[in-house]
PDB file of C-alpha atoms in Angstrom:
ATOM      1  CA  MET F  28     -18.651 -28.688 -14.683  1.00 55.00           C
ATOM      2  CA  ASN F  29     -18.069 -29.390 -11.260  1.00 75.00           C
ATOM      3  CA  SER F  30     -20.091 -27.009  -8.485  1.00 87.00           C
ATOM      4  CA  ILE F  31     -18.537 -24.100  -6.878  1.00 89.00           C
ATOM      5  CA  LYS F  32     -17.844 -23.986  -3.400  1.00 90.00           C
ATOM      6  CA  PRO F  33     -16.568 -21.578  -1.003  1.00 93.00           C
ATOM      7  CA  ILE F  34     -12.751 -21.577  -0.160  1.00 95.00           C
ATOM      8  CA  ARG F  35     -12.176 -22.269   3.255  1.00 94.00           C
ATOM      9  CA  THR F  36      -8.881 -23.601   3.307  1.00 95.00           C
ATOM     10  CA  GLU F  37      -5.290 -22.915   1.700  1.00 94.00           C
ATOM     11  CA  ALA F  38      -5.837 -26.198  -0.355  1.00 95.00           C
ATOM     12  CA  ASP F  39      -9.205 -25.055  -1.504  1.00 95.00           C
ATOM     13  CA  TYR F  40      -7.254 -21.445  -2.433  1.00 95.00           C
ATOM     14  CA  ASP F  41      -4.820 -23.399  -4.569  1.00 95.00           C
ATOM     15  CA  ALA F  42      -7.199 -25.695  -6.216  1.00 94.00           C
ATOM     16  CA  ALA F  43      -9.008 -22.417  -7.257  1.00 95.00           C
ATOM     17  CA  LEU F  44      -6.182 -20.787  -8.443  1.00 95.00           C
ATOM     18  CA  ALA F  45      -5.286 -23.907 -10.345  1.00 95.00           C
ATOM     19  CA  GLU F  46      -8.670 -23.512 -11.913  1.00 94.00           C
ATOM     20  CA  ILE F  47      -8.317 -19.763 -12.755  1.00 94.00           C
ATOM     21  CA  HIS F  48      -5.360 -20.646 -14.286  1.00 95.00           C
ATOM     22  CA  SER F  49      -6.939 -23.134 -16.776  1.00 94.00           C
ATOM     23  CA  LEU F  50      -9.744 -20.603 -17.595  1.00 93.00           C
ATOM     24  CA  MET F  51      -7.644 -17.701 -18.065  1.00 91.00           C
ATOM     25  CA  ASP F  52      -8.624 -17.616 -22.004  1.00 90.00           C
ATOM     26  CA  ALA F  53     -12.118 -18.585 -21.580  1.00 88.00           C
ATOM     27  CA  SER F  54     -14.640 -16.021 -23.588  1.00 90.00           C
ATOM     28  CA  LEU F  55     -16.914 -13.659 -21.730  1.00 86.00           C
ATOM     29  CA  GLU F  56     -20.679 -15.000 -21.448  1.00 88.00           C
ATOM     30  CA  THR F  57     -19.746 -18.557 -21.929  1.00 93.00           C
ATOM     31  CA  PRO F  58     -20.075 -21.174 -18.950  1.00 91.00           C
ATOM     32  CA  GLU F  59     -16.509 -20.992 -18.598  1.00 93.00           C
ATOM     33  CA  GLY F  60     -16.254 -17.502 -18.558  1.00 92.00           C
ATOM     34  CA  ASP F  61     -18.726 -17.191 -15.840  1.00 93.00           C
ATOM     35  CA  ARG F  62     -17.055 -19.855 -13.693  1.00 94.00           C
ATOM     36  CA  LEU F  63     -13.837 -17.984 -14.063  1.00 94.00           C
ATOM     37  CA  ASP F  64     -15.424 -14.594 -12.900  1.00 94.00           C
ATOM     38  CA  ILE F  65     -17.191 -16.389  -9.877  1.00 95.00           C
ATOM     39  CA  LEU F  66     -13.562 -17.959  -8.938  1.00 95.00           C
ATOM     40  CA  VAL F  67     -11.657 -14.868  -9.270  1.00 95.00           C
ATOM     41  CA  THR F  68     -14.659 -13.358  -6.786  1.00 95.00           C
ATOM     42  CA  LEU F  69     -14.079 -16.103  -4.481  1.00 96.00           C
ATOM     43  CA  VAL F  70     -10.688 -15.864  -4.521  1.00 95.00           C
ATOM     44  CA  GLU F  71     -10.508 -12.147  -3.918  1.00 94.00           C
ATOM     45  CA  ALA F  72     -12.823 -12.422  -0.728  1.00 94.00           C
ATOM     46  CA  TYR F  73     -10.418 -15.022   0.502  1.00 94.00           C
ATOM     47  CA  GLU F  74      -7.450 -13.120   0.088  1.00 92.00           C
ATOM     48  CA  ALA F  75      -9.064  -9.722   1.644  1.00 90.00           C
ATOM     49  CA  LYS F  76     -10.234 -11.872   4.717  1.00 91.00           C
ATOM     50  CA  HIS F  77      -7.100 -13.961   5.016  1.00 91.00           C
ATOM     51  CA  TRP F  78      -4.192 -11.776   3.464  1.00 86.00           C
ATOM     52  CA  GLN F  79      -5.555  -7.811   4.056  1.00 80.00           C
ATOM     53  CA  ILE F  80      -2.819  -5.589   3.137  1.00 79.00           C
ATOM     54  CA  SER F  81      -2.265  -2.482   5.239  1.00 80.00           C
ATOM     55  CA  PRO F  82      -1.703   0.957   3.336  1.00 81.00           C
ATOM     56  CA  PRO F  83       1.840   1.451   3.942  1.00 83.00           C
ATOM     57  CA  ASP F  84       3.429   4.358   6.595  1.00 91.00           C
ATOM     58  CA  PRO F  85       2.904   8.083   5.021  1.00 95.00           C
ATOM     59  CA  ILE F  86       6.407   8.795   5.065  1.00 96.00           C
ATOM     60  CA  ALA F  87       6.902   5.830   2.790  1.00 94.00           C
ATOM     61  CA  ALA F  88       4.172   6.620   0.476  1.00 95.00           C
ATOM     62  CA  ILE F  89       5.478   9.966  -0.031  1.00 96.00           C
ATOM     63  CA  GLU F  90       8.934   8.594  -0.722  1.00 96.00           C
ATOM     64  CA  LEU F  91       7.606   5.831  -3.222  1.00 94.00           C
ATOM     65  CA  ARG F  92       5.366   8.424  -5.009  1.00 96.00           C
ATOM     66  CA  MET F  93       8.463  10.680  -4.836  1.00 96.00           C
ATOM     67  CA  GLN F  94      10.583   8.347  -6.518  1.00 96.00           C
ATOM     68  CA  GLN F  95       7.551   7.237  -9.100  1.00 95.00           C
ATOM     69  CA  ARG F  96       7.392  10.883 -10.539  1.00 96.00           C
ATOM     70  CA  GLY F  97      11.081  11.899 -10.158  1.00 96.00           C
ATOM     71  CA  LEU F  98       9.986  14.482  -7.719  1.00 96.00           C
ATOM     72  CA  THR F  99      12.505  16.223  -5.434  1.00 95.00           C
ATOM     73  CA  ARG F 100      12.626  17.600  -1.840  1.00 96.00           C
ATOM     74  CA  ARG F 101      11.998  21.088  -3.383  1.00 96.00           C
ATOM     75  CA  ASP F 102       8.534  19.844  -4.831  1.00 97.00           C
ATOM     76  CA  LEU F 103       7.698  18.668  -1.094  1.00 96.00           C
ATOM     77  CA  GLU F 104       8.490  21.898  -0.189  1.00 96.00           C
ATOM     78  CA  LYS F 105       5.750  23.700  -2.354  1.00 95.00           C
ATOM     79  CA  ILE F 106       3.157  21.415  -0.698  1.00 94.00           C
ATOM     80  CA  LEU F 107       4.488  21.257   2.717  1.00 95.00           C
ATOM     81  CA  GLY F 108       6.175  24.616   3.314  1.00 91.00           C
ATOM     82  CA  GLY F 109       9.751  25.380   3.721  1.00 92.00           C
ATOM     83  CA  LYS F 110      13.143  22.806   3.694  1.00 95.00           C
ATOM     84  CA  SER F 111      13.002  22.462   7.881  1.00 96.00           C
ATOM     85  CA  ARG F 112       9.192  21.250   7.748  1.00 96.00           C
ATOM     86  CA  VAL F 113       9.943  18.901   4.978  1.00 96.00           C
ATOM     87  CA  SER F 114      12.994  17.891   6.797  1.00 96.00           C
ATOM     88  CA  GLU F 115      10.944  17.236  10.127  1.00 96.00           C
ATOM     89  CA  VAL F 116       8.295  15.568   8.419  1.00 96.00           C
ATOM     90  CA  LEU F 117      10.587  12.866   6.470  1.00 95.00           C
ATOM     91  CA  HIS F 118      12.860  12.558   9.605  1.00 96.00           C
ATOM     92  CA  ARG F 119       9.591  11.477  11.252  1.00 94.00           C
ATOM     93  CA  LYS F 120       9.986  14.492  13.926  1.00 94.00           C
ATOM     94  CA  ARG F 121       6.660  16.202  12.796  1.00 94.00           C
ATOM     95  CA  PRO F 122       3.488  14.597  12.040  1.00 94.00           C
ATOM     96  CA  LEU F 123       1.540  15.397   9.038  1.00 95.00           C
ATOM     97  CA  THR F 124      -1.374  17.817   9.293  1.00 95.00           C
ATOM     98  CA  LEU F 125      -4.759  17.678   7.913  1.00 95.00           C
ATOM     99  CA  GLU F 126      -3.824  20.548   5.131  1.00 96.00           C
ATOM    100  CA  MET F 127      -0.618  18.710   4.274  1.00 96.00           C
ATOM    101  CA  ILE F 128      -2.582  15.455   3.936  1.00 96.00           C
ATOM    102  CA  ARG F 129      -5.190  16.796   1.753  1.00 96.00           C
ATOM    103  CA  ARG F 130      -2.623  18.527  -0.789  1.00 97.00           C
ATOM    104  CA  LEU F 131      -0.816  15.551  -1.000  1.00 97.00           C
ATOM    105  CA  HIS F 132      -3.976  13.714  -1.882  1.00 97.00           C
ATOM    106  CA  VAL F 133      -5.069  16.011  -4.474  1.00 96.00           C
ATOM    107  CA  LEU F 134      -1.803  17.291  -5.941  1.00 96.00           C
ATOM    108  CA  TRP F 135      -0.184  14.045  -6.170  1.00 96.00           C
ATOM    109  CA  GLY F 136      -2.519  11.791  -5.645  1.00 95.00           C
ATOM    110  CA  ILE F 137      -1.407   9.549  -2.652  1.00 95.00           C
ATOM    111  CA  PRO F 138      -4.522   7.810  -1.113  1.00 94.00           C
ATOM    112  CA  ALA F 139      -5.546   9.556   1.814  1.00 93.00           C
ATOM    113  CA  GLU F 140      -5.962   6.003   3.721  1.00 91.00           C
ATOM    114  CA  SER F 141      -1.938   5.817   3.586  1.00 92.00           C
ATOM    115  CA  LEU F 142      -1.614   9.590   4.571  1.00 95.00           C
ATOM    116  CA  ILE F 143      -3.816   9.107   7.647  1.00 92.00           C
ATOM    117  CA  GLN F 144      -1.885   5.931   9.081  1.00 87.00           C
ATOM    118  CA  PRO F 145       0.254   6.701  12.363  1.00 84.00           C
ATOM    119  CA  THR F 146       3.812   7.394  11.216  1.00 78.00           C
ATOM    120  CA  THR F 147       6.206   4.693  12.905  1.00 71.00           C
ATOM    121  CA  ARG F 148       9.390   6.069  14.271  1.00 66.00           C
ATOM    122  CA  LYS F 149      12.725   4.616  12.855  1.00 59.00           C
ATOM    123  CA  ARG F 150      15.048   3.531  15.760  1.00 52.00           C
ATOM    124  CA  ARG F 151      18.081   4.745  15.906  1.00 51.00           C
ATOM    125  CA  ALA F 152      21.411   2.306  16.262  1.00 50.00           C
ATOM    126  CA  LYS F 153      23.186   2.922  19.659  1.00 53.00           C
ATOM    127  CA  ARG F 154      26.729   4.723  18.868  1.00 54.00           C
ATOM    128  CA  THR F 155      29.227   3.377  20.383  1.00 54.00           C
ATOM    129  CA  VAL F 156      32.407   5.185  22.008  1.00 56.00           C
ATOM    130  CA  ALA F 157      35.948   3.640  21.698  1.00 56.00           C
ATOM    131  CA  LYS F 158      37.526   4.291  24.934  1.00 56.00           C
ATOM    132  CA  ALA F 159      41.311   5.444  24.504  1.00 56.00           C
ATOM    133  CA  ALA F 160      43.335   2.559  26.263  1.00 49.00           C
TER     134      ALA F 160
END
């Protein structure tokens, strides 16, 4: 069996993925299974270092959870407190409070890491007014 070396380049990464693919049916507690386990660990470390995925924007996380669970704005009102507050939060005019973040995390299971991210403001398209000729 070839020796295992660190993944330093994209070529090393691609080779490790190809070998992982070939070892996918390896049994646990065999030399092939051990090799698979080590390669997967190396690939995960390489991906975490080079392709770290940031948590989603808090509003995107809320909207995704609502879509996943078939929840409505009315359901969100029970957590955030009223129609106008929900509207302000979803339109990015009001930030989430610590208490809102806690409730969304506990009741809806949204990762706190997503909810504490700064909310990005969506830019409005400029409106043009047609002049009468």
